[in-house]
Tab-separated table of N, CA, C and O in Angstrom:
chain	number	residue	atom	x	y	z
A	1	MET	N	-4.645	-1.815	0.976
A	1	MET	CA	-5.118	-1.577	2.326
A	1	MET	C	-6.294	-2.486	2.652
A	1	MET	O	-6.610	-2.640	3.829
A	2	SER	N	-6.931	-3.053	1.636
A	2	SER	CA	-8.077	-3.906	1.932
A	2	SER	C	-7.673	-5.112	2.766
A	2	SER	O	-8.497	-5.653	3.504
A	3	GLN	N	-6.425	-5.535	2.671
A	3	GLN	CA	-5.963	-6.661	3.482
A	3	GLN	C	-5.609	-6.234	4.904
A	3	GLN	O	-5.533	-7.068	5.801
A	4	HIS	N	-5.385	-4.936	5.113
A	4	HIS	CA	-5.044	-4.393	6.437
A	4	HIS	C	-5.883	-3.141	6.682
A	4	HIS	O	-5.356	-2.019	6.729
A	5	PRO	N	-7.208	-3.305	6.842
A	5	PRO	CA	-8.086	-2.133	6.915
A	5	PRO	C	-7.875	-1.236	8.122
A	5	PRO	O	-8.307	-0.083	8.105
A	6	THR	N	-7.200	-1.703	9.147
A	6	THR	CA	-6.966	-0.846	10.316
A	6	THR	C	-5.700	0.001	10.182
A	6	THR	O	-5.454	0.879	11.002
A	7	LEU	N	-4.911	-0.239	9.135
A	7	LEU	CA	-3.665	0.499	8.956
A	7	LEU	C	-3.865	2.020	8.930
A	7	LEU	O	-3.130	2.747	9.604
A	8	PRO	N	-4.836	2.559	8.187
A	8	PRO	CA	-5.013	4.025	8.209
A	8	PRO	C	-5.298	4.567	9.609
A	8	PRO	O	-4.814	5.634	9.967
A	9	LYS	N	-6.073	3.829	10.409
A	9	LYS	CA	-6.352	4.292	11.774
A	9	LYS	C	-5.080	4.313	12.609
A	9	LYS	O	-4.846	5.239	13.381
A	10	ILE	N	-4.251	3.300	12.442
A	10	ILE	CA	-2.985	3.247	13.177
A	10	ILE	C	-2.086	4.411	12.758
A	10	ILE	O	-1.468	5.072	13.591
A	11	ILE	N	-2.040	4.682	11.457
A	11	ILE	CA	-1.235	5.793	10.949
A	11	ILE	C	-1.759	7.118	11.497
A	11	ILE	O	-0.981	7.971	11.939
A	12	PHE	N	-3.084	7.302	11.485
A	12	PHE	CA	-3.662	8.533	12.024
A	12	PHE	C	-3.317	8.703	13.497
A	12	PHE	O	-2.984	9.798	13.946
A	13	MET	N	-3.414	7.623	14.256
A	13	MET	CA	-3.088	7.709	15.680
A	13	MET	C	-1.630	8.121	15.856
A	13	MET	O	-1.317	8.961	16.705
A	14	ALA	N	-0.737	7.548	15.056
A	14	ALA	CA	0.680	7.906	15.159
A	14	ALA	C	0.913	9.363	14.780
A	14	ALA	O	1.715	10.060	15.409
A	15	LEU	N	0.215	9.849	13.764
A	15	LEU	CA	0.397	11.238	13.338
A	15	LEU	C	-0.162	12.229	14.363
A	15	LEU	O	0.353	13.339	14.495
A	16	HIS	N	-1.203	11.834	15.073
A	16	HIS	CA	-1.790	12.728	16.071
A	16	HIS	C	-1.009	12.744	17.380
A	16	HIS	O	-1.008	13.750	18.085
A	17	ASP	N	-0.333	11.660	17.698
A	17	ASP	CA	0.421	11.572	18.952
A	17	ASP	C	1.858	12.024	18.695
A	17	ASP	O	2.749	11.223	18.454
A	18	THR	N	2.068	13.328	18.779
A	18	THR	CA	3.377	13.890	18.434
A	18	THR	C	4.481	13.461	19.390
A	18	THR	O	5.657	13.627	19.076
A	19	SER	N	4.133	12.889	20.535
A	19	SER	CA	5.154	12.457	21.487
A	19	SER	C	5.621	11.016	21.244
A	19	SER	O	6.596	10.580	21.845
A	20	SER	N	4.950	10.295	20.352
A	20	SER	CA	5.317	8.894	20.124
A	20	SER	C	6.496	8.786	19.158
A	20	SER	O	6.711	9.638	18.307
A	21	LYS	N	7.264	7.710	19.301
A	21	LYS	CA	8.386	7.487	18.380
A	21	LYS	C	7.861	7.156	16.986
A	21	LYS	O	8.520	7.452	15.996
A	22	GLU	N	6.663	6.569	16.903
A	22	GLU	CA	6.066	6.249	15.607
A	22	GLU	C	5.732	7.508	14.817
A	22	GLU	O	5.770	7.513	13.590
A	23	HIS	N	5.418	8.591	15.546
A	23	HIS	CA	5.054	9.852	14.889
A	23	HIS	C	6.161	10.318	13.940
A	23	HIS	O	5.894	10.657	12.779
A	24	ALA	N	7.373	10.348	14.419
A	24	ALA	CA	8.498	10.820	13.591
A	24	ALA	C	8.703	9.934	12.373
A	24	ALA	O	8.965	10.435	11.272
A	25	ILE	N	8.549	8.639	12.530
A	25	ILE	CA	8.744	7.701	11.419
A	25	ILE	C	7.669	7.917	10.352
A	25	ILE	O	7.966	8.064	9.162
A	26	VAL	N	6.405	7.940	10.785
A	26	VAL	CA	5.298	8.098	9.840
A	26	VAL	C	5.350	9.470	9.183
A	26	VAL	O	5.127	9.603	7.971
A	27	LYS	N	5.674	10.498	9.950
A	27	LYS	CA	5.764	11.856	9.401
A	27	LYS	C	6.822	11.931	8.303
A	27	LYS	O	6.589	12.520	7.248
A	28	LYS	N	7.979	11.313	8.530
A	28	LYS	CA	9.038	11.321	7.520
A	28	LYS	C	8.576	10.608	6.245
A	28	LYS	O	8.810	11.092	5.138
A	29	ILE	N	7.922	9.477	6.398
A	29	ILE	CA	7.413	8.743	5.231
A	29	ILE	C	6.433	9.617	4.457
A	29	ILE	O	6.516	9.729	3.234
A	30	PHE	N	5.504	10.265	5.170
A	30	PHE	CA	4.535	11.134	4.502
A	30	PHE	C	5.224	12.279	3.779
A	30	PHE	O	4.925	12.573	2.624
A	31	PHE	N	6.160	12.948	4.459
A	31	PHE	CA	6.837	14.084	3.837
A	31	PHE	C	7.645	13.664	2.622
A	31	PHE	O	7.644	14.352	1.603
A	32	ASP	N	8.329	12.532	2.709
A	32	ASP	CA	9.110	12.062	1.559
A	32	ASP	C	8.215	11.818	0.350
A	32	ASP	O	8.542	12.220	-0.766
A	33	HIS	N	7.084	11.172	0.580
A	33	HIS	CA	6.179	10.870	-0.528
A	33	HIS	C	5.454	12.117	-1.028
A	33	HIS	O	5.242	12.275	-2.229
A	34	LEU	N	5.079	12.992	-0.119
A	34	LEU	CA	4.377	14.206	-0.541
A	34	LEU	C	5.286	15.126	-1.339
A	34	LEU	O	4.843	15.758	-2.295
A	35	GLU	N	6.550	15.207	-0.964
A	35	GLU	CA	7.490	16.046	-1.729
A	35	GLU	C	7.572	15.571	-3.171
A	35	GLU	O	7.536	16.382	-4.103
A	36	VAL	N	7.668	14.276	-3.366
A	36	VAL	CA	7.733	13.726	-4.728
A	36	VAL	C	6.424	14.001	-5.460
A	36	VAL	O	6.429	14.456	-6.609
A	37	GLY	N	5.308	13.761	-4.799
A	37	GLY	CA	4.007	13.996	-5.416
A	37	GLY	C	3.787	15.449	-5.789
A	37	GLY	O	3.342	15.767	-6.892
A	38	VAL	N	4.117	16.350	-4.885
A	38	VAL	CA	3.936	17.784	-5.143
A	38	VAL	C	4.824	18.238	-6.294
A	38	VAL	O	4.366	18.938	-7.203
A	39	SER	N	6.083	17.834	-6.295
A	39	SER	CA	6.973	18.289	-7.372
A	39	SER	C	6.549	17.710	-8.724
A	39	SER	O	6.590	18.403	-9.740
A	40	THR	N	6.105	16.456	-8.740
A	40	THR	CA	5.640	15.845	-9.990
A	40	THR	C	4.402	16.551	-10.517
A	40	THR	O	4.320	16.889	-11.705
A	41	LEU	N	3.431	16.800	-9.643
A	41	LEU	CA	2.203	17.471	-10.074
A	41	LEU	C	2.473	18.924	-10.454
A	41	LEU	O	1.902	19.428	-11.424
A	42	ASN	N	3.331	19.615	-9.719
A	42	ASN	CA	3.647	21.003	-10.070
A	42	ASN	C	4.266	21.082	-11.460
A	42	ASN	O	3.949	21.991	-12.235
A	43	ALA	N	5.119	20.120	-11.785
A	43	ALA	CA	5.726	20.098	-13.124
A	43	ALA	C	4.651	19.894	-14.192
A	43	ALA	O	4.665	20.552	-15.231
A	44	ALA	N	3.710	18.999	-13.926
A	44	ALA	CA	2.633	18.760	-14.895
A	44	ALA	C	1.727	19.978	-15.014
A	44	ALA	O	1.347	20.377	-16.119
A	45	PHE	N	1.376	20.593	-13.878
A	45	PHE	CA	0.468	21.734	-13.904
A	45	PHE	C	1.107	22.975	-14.504
A	45	PHE	O	0.420	23.855	-15.005
A	46	SER	N	2.424	23.077	-14.475
A	46	SER	CA	3.091	24.260	-15.009
A	46	SER	C	2.874	24.385	-16.512
A	46	SER	O	2.978	25.477	-17.066
A	47	LYS	N	2.549	23.275	-17.177
A	47	LYS	CA	2.319	23.287	-18.617
A	47	LYS	C	0.879	23.627	-18.970
A	47	LYS	O	0.547	23.771	-20.134
A	48	LEU	N	0.028	23.724	-17.966
A	48	LEU	CA	-1.397	23.915	-18.204
A	48	LEU	C	-1.842	25.317	-17.854
A	48	LEU	O	-1.201	26.004	-17.072
A	49	THR	N	-2.937	25.698	-18.440
A	49	THR	CA	-3.587	26.939	-18.058
A	49	THR	C	-5.055	26.624	-17.783
A	49	THR	O	-5.937	26.951	-18.578
A	50	PRO	N	-5.341	25.945	-16.689
A	50	PRO	CA	-6.732	25.582	-16.402
A	50	PRO	C	-7.579	26.810	-16.123
A	50	PRO	O	-7.061	27.852	-15.714
A	51	GLU	N	-8.875	26.659	-16.360
A	51	GLU	CA	-9.793	27.770	-16.116
A	51	GLU	C	-9.754	28.205	-14.660
A	51	GLU	O	-9.796	29.378	-14.346
A	52	GLU	N	-9.682	27.240	-13.774
A	52	GLU	CA	-9.563	27.527	-12.359
A	52	GLU	C	-8.254	26.917	-11.886
A	52	GLU	O	-7.976	25.771	-12.178
A	53	PRO	N	-7.463	27.671	-11.156
A	53	PRO	CA	-6.177	27.117	-10.716
A	53	PRO	C	-6.370	25.901	-9.814
A	53	PRO	O	-7.302	25.840	-9.026
A	54	ILE	N	-5.492	24.944	-9.978
A	54	ILE	CA	-5.526	23.734	-9.164
A	54	ILE	C	-4.354	23.808	-8.199
A	54	ILE	O	-3.208	23.926	-8.622
A	55	ARG	N	-4.654	23.757	-6.925
A	55	ARG	CA	-3.596	23.763	-5.911
A	55	ARG	C	-3.141	22.329	-5.713
A	55	ARG	O	-3.925	21.468	-5.325
A	56	THR	N	-1.896	22.089	-5.975
A	56	THR	CA	-1.340	20.745	-5.894
A	56	THR	C	-1.573	20.121	-4.525
A	56	THR	O	-1.995	18.966	-4.420
A	57	GLU	N	-1.326	20.874	-3.477
A	57	GLU	CA	-1.474	20.340	-2.127
A	57	GLU	C	-2.914	19.923	-1.868
A	57	GLU	O	-3.175	18.912	-1.237
A	58	TRP	N	-3.866	20.700	-2.365
A	58	TRP	CA	-5.275	20.368	-2.153
A	58	TRP	C	-5.674	19.153	-2.985
A	58	TRP	O	-6.506	18.362	-2.556
A	59	LEU	N	-5.093	19.024	-4.173
A	59	LEU	CA	-5.354	17.831	-4.972
A	59	LEU	C	-4.865	16.593	-4.223
A	59	LEU	O	-5.533	15.559	-4.200
A	60	LEU	N	-3.713	16.695	-3.591
A	60	LEU	CA	-3.197	15.567	-2.806
A	60	LEU	C	-4.097	15.273	-1.614
A	60	LEU	O	-4.319	14.104	-1.280
A	61	VAL	N	-4.658	16.300	-0.982
A	61	VAL	CA	-5.604	16.084	0.109
A	61	VAL	C	-6.821	15.312	-0.411
A	61	VAL	O	-7.292	14.362	0.228
A	62	THR	N	-7.297	15.685	-1.585
A	62	THR	CA	-8.428	14.983	-2.196
A	62	THR	C	-8.083	13.521	-2.455
A	62	THR	O	-8.874	12.627	-2.134
A	63	CYS	N	-6.917	13.277	-3.024
A	63	CYS	CA	-6.498	11.901	-3.320
A	63	CYS	C	-6.338	11.082	-2.046
A	63	CYS	O	-6.770	9.925	-1.986
A	64	ILE	N	-5.733	11.682	-1.031
A	64	ILE	CA	-5.568	10.972	0.241
A	64	ILE	C	-6.934	10.689	0.858
A	64	ILE	O	-7.194	9.586	1.355
A	65	GLY	N	-7.806	11.672	0.798
A	65	GLY	CA	-9.157	11.474	1.334
A	65	GLY	C	-9.895	10.355	0.632
A	65	GLY	O	-10.532	9.504	1.265
A	66	MET	N	-9.793	10.321	-0.695
A	66	MET	CA	-10.457	9.256	-1.462
A	66	MET	C	-9.877	7.893	-1.095
A	66	MET	O	-10.600	6.893	-1.062
A	67	SER	N	-8.596	7.858	-0.830
A	67	SER	CA	-7.926	6.590	-0.558
A	67	SER	C	-8.132	6.105	0.870
A	67	SER	O	-8.255	4.902	1.109
A	68	VAL	N	-8.176	7.032	1.813
A	68	VAL	CA	-8.174	6.658	3.225
A	68	VAL	C	-9.579	6.639	3.829
A	68	VAL	O	-9.885	5.778	4.657
A	69	PHE	N	-10.435	7.546	3.412
A	69	PHE	CA	-11.743	7.668	4.061
A	69	PHE	C	-12.528	6.357	4.113
A	69	PHE	O	-13.145	6.054	5.147
A	70	PRO	N	-12.530	5.541	3.056
A	70	PRO	CA	-13.293	4.286	3.157
A	70	PRO	C	-12.860	3.402	4.331
A	70	PRO	O	-13.657	2.619	4.844
A	71	PHE	N	-11.619	3.540	4.779
A	71	PHE	CA	-11.119	2.700	5.862
A	71	PHE	C	-11.374	3.299	7.241
A	71	PHE	O	-11.341	2.589	8.243
A	72	VAL	N	-11.594	4.606	7.310
A	72	VAL	CA	-11.833	5.254	8.597
A	72	VAL	C	-13.275	5.744	8.727
A	72	VAL	O	-13.640	6.332	9.738
A	73	MET	N	-14.076	5.478	7.726
A	73	MET	CA	-15.471	5.902	7.708
A	73	MET	C	-16.228	5.316	8.901
A	73	MET	O	-16.146	4.108	9.153
A	74	PRO	N	-16.957	6.148	9.635
A	74	PRO	CA	-17.750	5.620	10.744
A	74	PRO	C	-18.810	4.639	10.230
A	74	PRO	O	-19.348	4.815	9.133
A	75	PRO	N	-19.101	3.618	11.007
A	75	PRO	CA	-20.079	2.617	10.576
A	75	PRO	C	-21.431	3.210	10.177
A	75	PRO	O	-22.068	2.723	9.240
A	76	VAL	N	-21.852	4.285	10.855
A	76	VAL	CA	-23.151	4.870	10.521
A	76	VAL	C	-23.135	5.425	9.090
A	76	VAL	O	-24.100	5.270	8.343
A	77	LEU	N	-22.029	6.055	8.667
A	77	LEU	CA	-21.937	6.551	7.287
A	77	LEU	C	-21.841	5.394	6.302
A	77	LEU	O	-22.422	5.434	5.221
A	78	ARG	N	-21.108	4.375	6.691
A	78	ARG	CA	-20.975	3.185	5.847
A	78	ARG	C	-22.361	2.608	5.564
A	78	ARG	O	-22.702	2.274	4.437
A	79	GLU	N	-23.182	2.539	6.616
A	79	GLU	CA	-24.536	2.002	6.473
A	79	GLU	C	-25.410	2.928	5.629
A	79	GLU	O	-26.103	2.485	4.709
A	80	LEU	N	-25.363	4.238	5.916
A	80	LEU	CA	-26.190	5.200	5.179
A	80	LEU	C	-25.836	5.245	3.693
A	80	LEU	O	-26.717	5.402	2.843
A	81	LEU	N	-24.542	5.123	3.378
A	81	LEU	CA	-24.089	5.210	1.995
A	81	LEU	C	-24.082	3.858	1.281
A	81	LEU	O	-23.829	3.800	0.083
A	82	GLY	N	-24.332	2.800	2.022
A	82	GLY	CA	-24.329	1.478	1.420
A	82	GLY	C	-22.950	1.028	0.967
A	82	GLY	O	-22.812	0.362	-0.057
A	83	VAL	N	-21.936	1.404	1.735
A	83	VAL	CA	-20.562	1.050	1.398
A	83	VAL	C	-20.121	-0.087	2.312
A	83	VAL	O	-20.050	0.082	3.524
A	84	GLY	N	-19.857	-1.233	1.716
A	84	GLY	CA	-19.381	-2.365	2.496
A	84	GLY	C	-17.889	-2.266	2.726
A	84	GLY	O	-17.215	-1.393	2.187
A	85	ASN	N	-17.370	-3.178	3.526
A	85	ASN	CA	-15.933	-3.151	3.776
A	85	ASN	C	-15.273	-4.495	3.467
A	85	ASN	O	-14.197	-4.781	3.972
A	86	SER	N	-15.915	-5.274	2.604
A	86	SER	CA	-15.282	-6.520	2.178
A	86	SER	C	-14.162	-6.186	1.193
A	86	SER	O	-14.143	-5.111	0.589
A	87	GLN	N	-13.237	-7.100	1.041
A	87	GLN	CA	-12.124	-6.867	0.118
A	87	GLN	C	-12.638	-6.619	-1.295
A	87	GLN	O	-12.149	-5.732	-1.993
A	88	THR	N	-13.663	-7.353	-1.715
A	88	THR	CA	-14.224	-7.178	-3.056
A	88	THR	C	-14.789	-5.773	-3.242
A	88	THR	O	-14.532	-5.123	-4.261
A	89	GLU	N	-15.550	-5.298	-2.240
A	89	GLU	CA	-16.138	-3.960	-2.357
A	89	GLU	C	-15.073	-2.860	-2.300
A	89	GLU	O	-15.156	-1.871	-3.039
A	90	LEU	N	-14.080	-3.031	-1.444
A	90	LEU	CA	-13.022	-2.032	-1.364
A	90	LEU	C	-12.191	-1.995	-2.647
A	90	LEU	O	-11.802	-0.915	-3.100
A	91	GLU	N	-11.964	-3.147	-3.255
A	91	GLU	CA	-11.236	-3.170	-4.530
A	91	GLU	C	-12.066	-2.508	-5.630
A	91	GLU	O	-11.531	-1.772	-6.456
A	92	ALA	N	-13.387	-2.741	-5.626
A	92	ALA	CA	-14.262	-2.089	-6.610
A	92	ALA	C	-14.261	-0.579	-6.405
A	92	ALA	O	-14.211	0.190	-7.375
A	93	LEU	N	-14.295	-0.145	-5.154
A	93	LEU	CA	-14.236	1.291	-4.863
A	93	LEU	C	-12.906	1.872	-5.329
A	93	LEU	O	-12.855	2.957	-5.903
A	94	GLY	N	-11.822	1.136	-5.109
A	94	GLY	CA	-10.504	1.581	-5.580
A	94	GLY	C	-10.467	1.741	-7.091
A	94	GLY	O	-9.904	2.709	-7.613
A	95	LYS	N	-11.071	0.805	-7.812
A	95	LYS	CA	-11.127	0.905	-9.279
A	95	LYS	C	-11.956	2.114	-9.701
A	95	LYS	O	-11.620	2.806	-10.664
A	96	HIS	N	-13.040	2.366	-8.985
A	96	HIS	CA	-13.878	3.530	-9.274
A	96	HIS	C	-13.091	4.820	-9.060
A	96	HIS	O	-13.126	5.733	-9.894
A	97	GLN	N	-12.352	4.886	-7.961
A	97	GLN	CA	-11.548	6.069	-7.673
A	97	GLN	C	-10.454	6.242	-8.722
A	97	GLN	O	-10.150	7.366	-9.133
A	98	GLN	N	-9.866	5.143	-9.165
A	98	GLN	CA	-8.847	5.213	-10.216
A	98	GLN	C	-9.450	5.752	-11.508
A	98	GLN	O	-8.831	6.553	-12.200
A	99	ALA	N	-10.679	5.332	-11.813
A	99	ALA	CA	-11.354	5.828	-13.019
A	99	ALA	C	-11.588	7.334	-12.919
A	99	ALA	O	-11.405	8.066	-13.899
A	100	ILE	N	-11.968	7.808	-11.736
A	100	ILE	CA	-12.164	9.251	-11.539
A	100	ILE	C	-10.847	9.993	-11.739
A	100	ILE	O	-10.790	11.007	-12.447
A	101	PHE	N	-9.784	9.493	-11.150
A	101	PHE	CA	-8.486	10.140	-11.281
A	101	PHE	C	-8.007	10.103	-12.730
A	101	PHE	O	-7.475	11.089	-13.240
A	102	ASN	N	-8.210	8.970	-13.419
A	102	ASN	CA	-7.822	8.870	-14.832
A	102	ASN	C	-8.588	9.872	-15.683
A	102	ASN	O	-8.022	10.477	-16.595
A	103	THR	N	-9.873	10.061	-15.398
A	103	THR	CA	-10.676	11.040	-16.125
A	103	THR	C	-10.110	12.440	-15.920
A	103	THR	O	-9.982	13.227	-16.860
A	104	PHE	N	-9.728	12.739	-14.678
A	104	PHE	CA	-9.118	14.033	-14.365
A	104	PHE	C	-7.818	14.210	-15.145
A	104	PHE	O	-7.584	15.246	-15.762
A	105	LEU	N	-6.976	13.176	-15.150
A	105	LEU	CA	-5.701	13.260	-15.873
A	105	LEU	C	-5.920	13.398	-17.379
A	105	LEU	O	-5.200	14.136	-18.043
A	106	MET	N	-6.910	12.687	-17.905
A	106	MET	CA	-7.203	12.816	-19.346
A	106	MET	C	-7.645	14.231	-19.672
A	106	MET	O	-7.275	14.779	-20.702
A	107	ARG	N	-8.438	14.829	-18.787
A	107	ARG	CA	-8.880	16.206	-19.012
A	107	ARG	C	-7.672	17.148	-19.040
A	107	ARG	O	-7.573	18.023	-19.888
A	108	LEU	N	-6.760	16.946	-18.097
A	108	LEU	CA	-5.546	17.773	-18.083
A	108	LEU	C	-4.718	17.548	-19.336
A	108	LEU	O	-4.213	18.504	-19.930
A	109	THR	N	-4.579	16.299	-19.733
A	109	THR	CA	-3.808	15.980	-20.926
A	109	THR	C	-4.446	16.601	-22.159
A	109	THR	O	-3.753	17.142	-23.027
A	110	HIS	N	-5.764	16.557	-22.231
A	110	HIS	CA	-6.471	17.156	-23.369
A	110	HIS	C	-6.258	18.659	-23.394
A	110	HIS	O	-6.022	19.244	-24.453
A	111	GLN	N	-6.294	19.304	-22.218
A	111	GLN	CA	-6.058	20.743	-22.160
A	111	GLN	C	-4.653	21.070	-22.604
A	111	GLN	O	-4.418	22.060	-23.286
A	112	GLU	N	-3.698	20.227	-22.209
A	112	GLU	CA	-2.298	20.450	-22.572
A	112	GLU	C	-2.096	20.366	-24.078
A	112	GLU	O	-1.333	21.116	-24.658
A	113	ALA	N	-2.829	19.458	-24.709
A	113	ALA	CA	-2.681	19.249	-26.149
A	113	ALA	C	-3.248	20.407	-26.961
A	113	ALA	O	-2.861	20.634	-28.082
A	114	GLN	N	-4.182	21.150	-26.372
A	114	GLN	CA	-4.833	22.233	-27.122
A	114	GLN	C	-3.962	23.437	-27.252
A	114	GLN	O	-3.139	23.850	-26.691
């Protein structure tokens, strides 16, 4: 998305405008991908007994938020948080987010092994 930083805004506009032809297309893409994501995560979580239950749908909201928010972040927050929007900075942020997600997955994997 760093090469097309306005794409999330365009997608959001299409999802909010339920009367547009783009809405149906984007909605179908989201539902197709979310169904796969939810079923995959539910299968993984079914093997675990975490201390606090993890809602798959909410985990996906977190992942989507981590992925999309940097592109739709208001300039005032970008300035306050010191988050740039150059391709280099967005790629570094993506790597950071991947590290967070990998840590989460390792924790789940470790719990599964116990």
